[in-house]
XYZ file of C-alpha atoms in Angstrom:
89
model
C -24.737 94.631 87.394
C -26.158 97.762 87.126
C -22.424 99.141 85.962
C -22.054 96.587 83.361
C -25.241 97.487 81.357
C -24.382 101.360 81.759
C -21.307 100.974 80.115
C -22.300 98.552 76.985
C -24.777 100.893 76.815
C -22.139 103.670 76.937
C -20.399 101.555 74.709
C -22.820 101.407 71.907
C -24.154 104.925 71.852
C -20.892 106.723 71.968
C -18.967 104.436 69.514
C -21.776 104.688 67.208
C -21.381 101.458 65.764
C -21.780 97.986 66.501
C -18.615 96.949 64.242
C -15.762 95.426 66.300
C -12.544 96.850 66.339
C -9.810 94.381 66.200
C -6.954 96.547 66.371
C -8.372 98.190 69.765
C -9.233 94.713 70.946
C -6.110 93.195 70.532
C -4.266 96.155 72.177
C -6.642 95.880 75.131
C -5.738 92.190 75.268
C -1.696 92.908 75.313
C -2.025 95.620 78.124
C -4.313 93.129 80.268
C -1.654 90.560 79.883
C 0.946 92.458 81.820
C -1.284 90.851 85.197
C -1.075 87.950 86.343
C -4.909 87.708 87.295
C -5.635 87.990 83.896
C -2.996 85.754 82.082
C -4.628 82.866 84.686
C -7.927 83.685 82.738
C -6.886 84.387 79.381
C -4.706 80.942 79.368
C -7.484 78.811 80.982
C -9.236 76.595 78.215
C -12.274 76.975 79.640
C -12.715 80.947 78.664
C -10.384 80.706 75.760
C -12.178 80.936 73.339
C -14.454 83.505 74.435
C -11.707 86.045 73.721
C -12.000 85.345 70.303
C -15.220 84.399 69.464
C -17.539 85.812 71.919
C -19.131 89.350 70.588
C -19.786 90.053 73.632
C -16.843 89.285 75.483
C -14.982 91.203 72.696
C -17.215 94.344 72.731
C -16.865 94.570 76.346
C -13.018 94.696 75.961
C -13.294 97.423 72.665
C -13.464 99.736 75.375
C -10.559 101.602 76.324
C -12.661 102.934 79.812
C -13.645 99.351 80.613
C -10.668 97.915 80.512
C -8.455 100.825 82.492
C -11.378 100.375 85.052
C -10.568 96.251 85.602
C -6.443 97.029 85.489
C -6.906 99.407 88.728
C -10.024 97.801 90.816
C -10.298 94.673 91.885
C -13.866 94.876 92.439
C -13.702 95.822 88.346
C -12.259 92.674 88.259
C -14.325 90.342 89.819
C -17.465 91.424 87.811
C -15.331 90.883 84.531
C -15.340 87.570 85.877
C -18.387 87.103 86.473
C -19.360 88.572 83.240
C -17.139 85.618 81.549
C -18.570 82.957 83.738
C -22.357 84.024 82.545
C -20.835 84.161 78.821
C -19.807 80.769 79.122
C -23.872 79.241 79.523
């Protein structure tokens, strides 16, 4: 837990903005989608649409760091997970 608020907070104060980038999103998105772990999530209806309408969801995945950390650990993985499944309430 203590991971995930270090880096939005990373997030935040080194981007310096709280604009989304789509671009950077959407690339993030493509790369992820070379798993299969992923493609099981991205495709299921029930998190869906938090890839595209979730801030949250989409500001975690902005960043390039976050998202190189969840391709190579599984325990990266499993919090992203978890992360969705608390977005989802």
């Amino acid at each position: 837990m203590l991971d995930f608020v270090s880096d939005l907070l990373s997030g935040i104060l080194f981007n310096g903005s709280t604009t989304l980038d789509t671009n950077k999103i959407d690339k993030n998105i493509e790369k992820l989608q070379h798993y299969n772990w992923f493609n099981e999530i991205y495709h299921d209806d029930k998190y869906r649409k938090l890839f595209f309408a979730n801030r949250n969801v989409r500001n975690y995945l902005q960043n390039n760091f976050r998202v190189k950390k969840i391709i190579k650990k599984t325990l990266a993985q499993k919090r992203f997970i978890y992360f969705l499944n608390k977005q989802l309430k």
